[in-house]
CSV table of C-alpha atoms and ligand atoms in Angstrom, one decimal:
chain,number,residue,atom,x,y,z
A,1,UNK,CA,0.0,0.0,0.0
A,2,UNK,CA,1.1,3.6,-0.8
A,3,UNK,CA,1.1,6.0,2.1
A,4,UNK,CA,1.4,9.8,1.2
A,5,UNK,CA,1.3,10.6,5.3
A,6,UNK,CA,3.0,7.3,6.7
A,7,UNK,CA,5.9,5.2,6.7
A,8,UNK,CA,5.2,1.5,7.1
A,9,UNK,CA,7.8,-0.7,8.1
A,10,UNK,CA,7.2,-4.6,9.1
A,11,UNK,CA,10.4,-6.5,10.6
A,12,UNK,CA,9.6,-10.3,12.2
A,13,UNK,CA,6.0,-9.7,13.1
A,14,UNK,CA,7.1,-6.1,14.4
A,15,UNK,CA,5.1,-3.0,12.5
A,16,UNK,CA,6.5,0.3,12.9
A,17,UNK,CA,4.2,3.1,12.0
A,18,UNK,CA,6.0,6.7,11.6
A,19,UNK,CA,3.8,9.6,10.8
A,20,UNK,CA,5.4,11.7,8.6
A,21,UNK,CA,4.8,15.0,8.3
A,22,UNK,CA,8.1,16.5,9.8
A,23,UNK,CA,7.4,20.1,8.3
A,24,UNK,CA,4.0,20.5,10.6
A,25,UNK,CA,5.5,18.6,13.0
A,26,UNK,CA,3.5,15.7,12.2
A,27,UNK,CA,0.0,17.6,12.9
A,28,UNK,CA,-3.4,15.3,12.3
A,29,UNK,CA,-5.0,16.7,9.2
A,30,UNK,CA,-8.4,15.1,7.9
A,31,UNK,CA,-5.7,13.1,5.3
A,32,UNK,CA,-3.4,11.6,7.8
A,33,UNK,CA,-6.3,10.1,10.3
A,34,UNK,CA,-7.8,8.8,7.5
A,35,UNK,CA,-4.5,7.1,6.0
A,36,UNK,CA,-3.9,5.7,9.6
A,37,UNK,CA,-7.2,4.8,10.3
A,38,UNK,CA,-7.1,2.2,7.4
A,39,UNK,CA,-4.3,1.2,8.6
A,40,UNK,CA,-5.3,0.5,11.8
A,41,UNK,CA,-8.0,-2.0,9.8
A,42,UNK,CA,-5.6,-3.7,7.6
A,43,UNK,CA,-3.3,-4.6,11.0
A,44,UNK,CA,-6.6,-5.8,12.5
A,45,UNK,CA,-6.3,-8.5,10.1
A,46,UNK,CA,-3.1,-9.1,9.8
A,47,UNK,CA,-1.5,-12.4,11.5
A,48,UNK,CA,2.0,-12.1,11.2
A,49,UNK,CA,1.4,-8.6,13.5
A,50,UNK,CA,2.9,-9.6,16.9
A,51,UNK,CA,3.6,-5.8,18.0
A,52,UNK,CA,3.7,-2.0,16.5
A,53,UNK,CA,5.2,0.9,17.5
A,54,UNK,CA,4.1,4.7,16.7
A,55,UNK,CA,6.0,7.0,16.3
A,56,UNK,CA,6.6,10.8,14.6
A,57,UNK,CA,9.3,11.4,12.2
A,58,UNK,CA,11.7,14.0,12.8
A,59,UNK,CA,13.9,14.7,15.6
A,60,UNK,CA,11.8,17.5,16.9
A,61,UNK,CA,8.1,16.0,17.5
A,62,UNK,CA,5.8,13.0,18.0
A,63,UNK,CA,2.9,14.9,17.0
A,64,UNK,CA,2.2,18.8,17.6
A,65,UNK,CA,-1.7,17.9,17.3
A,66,UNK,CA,-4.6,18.3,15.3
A,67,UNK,CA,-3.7,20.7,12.2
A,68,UNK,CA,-4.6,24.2,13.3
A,69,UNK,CA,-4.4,25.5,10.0
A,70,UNK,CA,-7.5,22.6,9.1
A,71,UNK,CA,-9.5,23.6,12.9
A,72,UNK,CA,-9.4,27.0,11.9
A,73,UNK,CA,-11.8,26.8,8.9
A,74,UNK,CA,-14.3,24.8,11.0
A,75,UNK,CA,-17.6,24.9,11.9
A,76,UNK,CA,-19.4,23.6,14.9
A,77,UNK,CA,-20.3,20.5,12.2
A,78,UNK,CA,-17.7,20.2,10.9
A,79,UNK,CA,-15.2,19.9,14.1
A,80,UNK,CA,-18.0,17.4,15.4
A,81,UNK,CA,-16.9,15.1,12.7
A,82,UNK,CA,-13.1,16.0,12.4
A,83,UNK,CA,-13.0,15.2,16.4
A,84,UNK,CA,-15.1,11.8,15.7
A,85,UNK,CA,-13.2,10.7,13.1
A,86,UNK,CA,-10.1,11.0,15.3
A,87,UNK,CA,-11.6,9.5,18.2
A,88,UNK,CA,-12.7,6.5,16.2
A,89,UNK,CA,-9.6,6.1,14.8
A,90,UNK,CA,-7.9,6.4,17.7
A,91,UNK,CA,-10.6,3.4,19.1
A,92,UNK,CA,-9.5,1.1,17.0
A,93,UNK,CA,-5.8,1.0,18.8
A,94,UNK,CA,-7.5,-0.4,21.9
A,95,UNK,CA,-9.1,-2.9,19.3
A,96,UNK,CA,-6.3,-4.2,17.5
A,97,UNK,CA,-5.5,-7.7,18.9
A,98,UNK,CA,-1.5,-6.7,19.6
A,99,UNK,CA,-0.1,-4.4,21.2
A,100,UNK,CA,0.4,-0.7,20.5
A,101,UNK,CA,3.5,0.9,22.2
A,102,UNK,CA,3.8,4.8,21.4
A,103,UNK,CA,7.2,5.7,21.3
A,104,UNK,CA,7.5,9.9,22.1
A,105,UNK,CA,10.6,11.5,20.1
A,106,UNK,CA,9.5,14.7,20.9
A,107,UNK,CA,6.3,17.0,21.4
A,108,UNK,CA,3.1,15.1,22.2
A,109,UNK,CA,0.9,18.0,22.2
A,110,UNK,CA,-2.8,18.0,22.3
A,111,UNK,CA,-4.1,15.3,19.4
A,112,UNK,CA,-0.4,13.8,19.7
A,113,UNK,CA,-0.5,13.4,23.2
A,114,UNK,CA,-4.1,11.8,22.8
A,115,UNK,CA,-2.9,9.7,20.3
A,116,UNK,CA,-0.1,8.2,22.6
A,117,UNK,CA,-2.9,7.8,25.6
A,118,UNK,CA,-4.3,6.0,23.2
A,119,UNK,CA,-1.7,3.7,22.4
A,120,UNK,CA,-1.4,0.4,25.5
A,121,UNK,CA,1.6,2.1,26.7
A,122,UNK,CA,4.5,5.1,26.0
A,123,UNK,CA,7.9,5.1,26.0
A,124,UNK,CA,9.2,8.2,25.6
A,125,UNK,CA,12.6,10.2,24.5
A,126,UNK,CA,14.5,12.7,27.7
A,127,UNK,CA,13.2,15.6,25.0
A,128,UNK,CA,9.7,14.7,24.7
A,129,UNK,CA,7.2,17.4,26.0
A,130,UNK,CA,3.8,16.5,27.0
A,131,UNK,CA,0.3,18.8,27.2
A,132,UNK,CA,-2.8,19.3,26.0
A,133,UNK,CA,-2.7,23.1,24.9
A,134,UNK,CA,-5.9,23.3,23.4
A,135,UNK,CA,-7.4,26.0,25.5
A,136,UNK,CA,-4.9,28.2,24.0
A,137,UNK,CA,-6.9,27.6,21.0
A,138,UNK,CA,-10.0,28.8,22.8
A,139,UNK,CA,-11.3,24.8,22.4
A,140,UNK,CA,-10.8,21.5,24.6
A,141,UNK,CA,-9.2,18.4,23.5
A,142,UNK,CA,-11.5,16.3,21.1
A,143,UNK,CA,-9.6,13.2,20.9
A,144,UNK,CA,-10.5,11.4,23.7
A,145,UNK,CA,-7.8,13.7,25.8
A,146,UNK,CA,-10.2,15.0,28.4
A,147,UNK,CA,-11.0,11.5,28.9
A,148,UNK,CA,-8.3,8.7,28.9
A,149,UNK,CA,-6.1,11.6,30.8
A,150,UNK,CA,-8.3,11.9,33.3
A,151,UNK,CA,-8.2,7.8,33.6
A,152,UNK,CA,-4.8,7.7,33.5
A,153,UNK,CA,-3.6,10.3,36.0
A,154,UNK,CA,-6.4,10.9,37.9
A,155,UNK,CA,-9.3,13.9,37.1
A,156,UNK,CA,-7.5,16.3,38.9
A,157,UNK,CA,-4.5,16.6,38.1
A,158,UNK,CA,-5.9,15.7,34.5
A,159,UNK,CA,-8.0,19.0,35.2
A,160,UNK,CA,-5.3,21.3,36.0
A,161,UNK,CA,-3.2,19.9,32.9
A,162,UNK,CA,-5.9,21.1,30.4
A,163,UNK,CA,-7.0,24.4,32.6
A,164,UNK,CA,-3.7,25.7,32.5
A,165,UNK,CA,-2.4,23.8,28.8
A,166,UNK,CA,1.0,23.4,30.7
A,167,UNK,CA,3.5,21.0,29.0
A,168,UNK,CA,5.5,19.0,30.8
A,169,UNK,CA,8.6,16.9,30.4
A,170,UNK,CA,8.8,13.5,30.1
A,171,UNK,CA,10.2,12.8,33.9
A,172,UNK,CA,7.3,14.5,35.2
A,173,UNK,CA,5.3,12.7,33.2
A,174,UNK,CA,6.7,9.4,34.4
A,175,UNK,CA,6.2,10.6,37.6
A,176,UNK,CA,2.3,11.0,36.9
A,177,UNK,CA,2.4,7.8,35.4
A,178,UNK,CA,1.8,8.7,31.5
A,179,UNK,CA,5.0,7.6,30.2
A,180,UNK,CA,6.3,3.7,31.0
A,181,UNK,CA,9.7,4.8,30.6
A,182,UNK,CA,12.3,7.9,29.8
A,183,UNK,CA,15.0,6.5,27.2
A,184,UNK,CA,18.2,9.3,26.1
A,185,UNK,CA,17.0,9.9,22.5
A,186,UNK,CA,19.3,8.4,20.4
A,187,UNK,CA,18.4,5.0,22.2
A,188,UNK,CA,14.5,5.4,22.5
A,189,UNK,CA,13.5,3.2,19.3
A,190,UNK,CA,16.2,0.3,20.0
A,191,UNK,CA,14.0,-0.1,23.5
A,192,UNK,CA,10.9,-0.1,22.3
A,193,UNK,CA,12.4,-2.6,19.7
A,194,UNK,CA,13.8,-4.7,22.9
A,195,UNK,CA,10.3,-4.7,24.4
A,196,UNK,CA,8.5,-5.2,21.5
A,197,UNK,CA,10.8,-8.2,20.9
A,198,UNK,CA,10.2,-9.6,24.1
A,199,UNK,CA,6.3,-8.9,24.0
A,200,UNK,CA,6.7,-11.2,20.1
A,201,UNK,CA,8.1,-14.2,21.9
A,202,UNK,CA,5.2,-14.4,23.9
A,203,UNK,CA,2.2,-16.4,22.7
A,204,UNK,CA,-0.4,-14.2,20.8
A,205,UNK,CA,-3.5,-15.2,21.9
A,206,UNK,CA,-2.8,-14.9,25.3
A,207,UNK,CA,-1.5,-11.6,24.6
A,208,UNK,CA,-4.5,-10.5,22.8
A,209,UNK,CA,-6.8,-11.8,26.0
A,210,UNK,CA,-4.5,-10.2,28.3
A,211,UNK,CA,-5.0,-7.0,26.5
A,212,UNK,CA,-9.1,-6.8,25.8
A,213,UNK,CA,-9.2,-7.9,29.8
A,214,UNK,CA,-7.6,-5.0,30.7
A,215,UNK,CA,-9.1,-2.5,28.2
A,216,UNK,CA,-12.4,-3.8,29.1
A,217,UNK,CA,-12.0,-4.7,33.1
A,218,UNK,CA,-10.6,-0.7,33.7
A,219,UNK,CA,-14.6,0.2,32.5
A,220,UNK,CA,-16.3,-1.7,34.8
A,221,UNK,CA,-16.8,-2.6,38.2
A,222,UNK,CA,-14.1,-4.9,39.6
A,223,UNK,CA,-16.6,-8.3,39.9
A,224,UNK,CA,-17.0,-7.7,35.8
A,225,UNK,CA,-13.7,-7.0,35.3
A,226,UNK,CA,-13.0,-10.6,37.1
A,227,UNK,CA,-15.4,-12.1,35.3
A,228,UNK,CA,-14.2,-11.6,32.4
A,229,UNK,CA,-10.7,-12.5,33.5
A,230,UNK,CA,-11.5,-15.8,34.0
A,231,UNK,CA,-13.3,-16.4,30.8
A,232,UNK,CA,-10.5,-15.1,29.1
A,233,UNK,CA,-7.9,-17.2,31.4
A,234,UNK,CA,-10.7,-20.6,30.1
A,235,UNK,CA,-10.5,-19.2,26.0
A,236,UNK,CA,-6.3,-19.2,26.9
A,237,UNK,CA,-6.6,-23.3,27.0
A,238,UNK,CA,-8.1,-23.3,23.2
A,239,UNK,CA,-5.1,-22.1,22.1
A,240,UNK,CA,-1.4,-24.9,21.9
A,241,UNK,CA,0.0,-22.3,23.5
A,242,UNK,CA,-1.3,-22.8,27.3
A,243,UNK,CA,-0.2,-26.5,27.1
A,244,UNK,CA,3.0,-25.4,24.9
A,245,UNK,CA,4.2,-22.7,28.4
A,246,UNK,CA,3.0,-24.9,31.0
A,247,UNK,CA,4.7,-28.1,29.4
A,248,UNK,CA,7.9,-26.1,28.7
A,249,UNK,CA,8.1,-25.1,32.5
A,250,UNK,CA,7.3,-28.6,33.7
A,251,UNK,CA,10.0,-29.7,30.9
A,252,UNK,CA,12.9,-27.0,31.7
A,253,UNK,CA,13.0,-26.1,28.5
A,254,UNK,CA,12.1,-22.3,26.5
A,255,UNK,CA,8.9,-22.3,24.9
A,256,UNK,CA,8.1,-22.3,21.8
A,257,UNK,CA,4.5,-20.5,20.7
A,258,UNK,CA,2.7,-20.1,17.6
A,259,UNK,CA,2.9,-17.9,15.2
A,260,UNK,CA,-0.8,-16.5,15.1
B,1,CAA,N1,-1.0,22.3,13.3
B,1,CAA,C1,-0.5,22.7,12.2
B,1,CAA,N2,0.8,23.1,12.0
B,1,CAA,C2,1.6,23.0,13.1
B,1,CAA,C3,1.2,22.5,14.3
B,1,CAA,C4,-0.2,22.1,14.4
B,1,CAA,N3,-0.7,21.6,15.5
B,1,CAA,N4,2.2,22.5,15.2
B,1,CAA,C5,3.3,23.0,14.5
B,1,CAA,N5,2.9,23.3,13.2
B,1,CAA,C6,3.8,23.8,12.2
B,1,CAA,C7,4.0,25.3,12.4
B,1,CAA,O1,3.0,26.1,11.9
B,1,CAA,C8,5.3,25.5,11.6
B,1,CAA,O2,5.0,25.6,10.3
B,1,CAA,P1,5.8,26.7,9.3
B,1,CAA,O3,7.2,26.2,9.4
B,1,CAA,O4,5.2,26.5,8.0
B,1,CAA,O5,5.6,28.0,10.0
B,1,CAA,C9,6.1,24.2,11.8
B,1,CAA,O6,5.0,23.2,12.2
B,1,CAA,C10,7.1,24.2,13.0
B,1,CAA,O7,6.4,24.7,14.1
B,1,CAA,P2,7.0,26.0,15.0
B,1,CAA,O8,7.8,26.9,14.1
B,1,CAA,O9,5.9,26.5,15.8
B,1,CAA,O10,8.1,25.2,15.9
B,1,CAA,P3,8.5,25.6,17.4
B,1,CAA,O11,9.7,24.7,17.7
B,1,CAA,O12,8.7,27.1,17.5
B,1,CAA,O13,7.3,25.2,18.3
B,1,CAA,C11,5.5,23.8,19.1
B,1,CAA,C12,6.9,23.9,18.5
B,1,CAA,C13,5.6,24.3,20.6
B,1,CAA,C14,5.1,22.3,19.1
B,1,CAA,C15,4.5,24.7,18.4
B,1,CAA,O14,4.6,24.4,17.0
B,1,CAA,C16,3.1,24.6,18.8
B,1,CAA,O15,2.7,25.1,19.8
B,1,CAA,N6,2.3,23.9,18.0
B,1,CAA,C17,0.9,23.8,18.2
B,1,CAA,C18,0.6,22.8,19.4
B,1,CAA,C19,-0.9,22.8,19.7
B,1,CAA,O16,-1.5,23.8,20.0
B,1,CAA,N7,-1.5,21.6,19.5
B,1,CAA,C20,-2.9,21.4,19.8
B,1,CAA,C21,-3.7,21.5,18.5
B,1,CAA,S1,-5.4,21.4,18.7
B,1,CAA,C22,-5.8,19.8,18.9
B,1,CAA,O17,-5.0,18.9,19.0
B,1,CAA,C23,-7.3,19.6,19.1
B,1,CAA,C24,-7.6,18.2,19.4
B,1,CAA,O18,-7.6,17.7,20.5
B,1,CAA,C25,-8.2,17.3,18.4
């Protein structure tokens, strides 16, 4: 597939996603949501996909958020749609069946810092900035920011984040618990790499069922969220790969899963 806003790179069952426009500082226009929302459909289908990684080209951002120059045409209509296409596109990264790893070179502002909330975990850069600026803008975030922050950090300090569009760096935001883990630049895509080769040698299905259970158990009540745990620990024994990990163990040996 041709990509006029994305690179696409696969490596051993390892997709890496860079969104490429380095002279806006990779902002979301209508296009690139689009192009990455098909993506996001064709990896939903995709077997050999044990892993991908996000990421903004550049040395300077992630993603500086939705295009301004695009939100400042808008309409009340209009920006409706813009912020549900990005929110549905962005809904699909908790759907896909692997994992999604962000991995922050730079500014995550507004969109771009929705888009790595989005994403199962971040790992970002000692240069990357975090924030959610758009009340500068006179608006709010419309990518699911006001939302999955809040879930992640806590509503209040979520609050004061947007109130005051502060950016912060990526120790702090560690700290808070946004970011997984601060990597020197230079070495920020060889761990992500590491991790996403470790995650690979895993077997997928239980992957997969360890990552719907915890997407799904965070939006309900604990007894749910348990209940589906266990129906998802039962679905684990359909796959070779329970008796594969358990035999290995019981064998001393490393285990060898499937592919898909
Ligand atoms: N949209 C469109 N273009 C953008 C952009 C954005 N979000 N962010 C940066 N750019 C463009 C700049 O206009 C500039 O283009 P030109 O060279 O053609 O002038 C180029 O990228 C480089 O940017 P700067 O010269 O501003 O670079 P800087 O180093 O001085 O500043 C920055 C970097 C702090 C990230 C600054 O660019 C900035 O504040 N960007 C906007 C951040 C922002 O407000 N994001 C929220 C957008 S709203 C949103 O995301 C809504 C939502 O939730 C859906």
């Amino acid at each position: 597939m041709e990509w006029k806003n994305l690179i696409y790179e696969k490596d051993a069952g390892i997709v890496r996603i860079t969104l490429n426009r380095p002279k806006a500082l990779n902002a979301l226009n209508a296009d690139l949501i689009a192009e990455l929302d098909g993506l996001l459909d064709a990896l939903e289908k995709d077997r050999e996909v044990r892993v991908v990684l996000l990421t903004g080209a550049g040395d300077k951002a992630f993603v500086a958020g939705a295009d301004i120059s695009e939100l400042a045409h808008m309409d009340s209509f209009s920006a409706r749609i813009f912020a549900e296409a990005g929110q549905s596109m962005m809904a699909k990264i908790a759907r896909l069946p692997m994992p999604v790893i962000a991995v922050v070179n730079g500014f995550a502002l507004g969109g771009g810092c929705e888009l790595a909330l989005a994403c199962d975990f971040i790992y970002a850069s000692e240069k990357a900035v975090f924030g959610l600026p758009e009340e500068t803008l006179g608006l709010i975030p419309g990518f699911g920011g006001t939302q999955r922050l809040a879930r992640k950090i806590g509503a209040a300090m979520a609050m004061e984040l947007i109130f005051t569009a502060k950016r912060i760096k990526a120790e702090e935001a560690m700290v808070l618990g946004l970011v997984n883990r601060v990597v020197p630049a230079d070495h920020l895509m060889e761990e992500a790499q590491k991790t996403a080769l470790s995650i690979a040698s895993m077997g997928p299905a239980a992957i997969s069922l360890a990552k719907v259970v915890v997407h799904k158990g965070i939006e309900v009540d604990l007894v749910s969220g348990c209940y589906m745990e266990r129906e998802a620990f039962g679905l684990c024994f359909a796959s070779p790969d329970a008796g594969e990990g358990t035999g290995a163990f019981l064998e001393k040996r490393k285990a060898v899963f499937s592919k898909s």
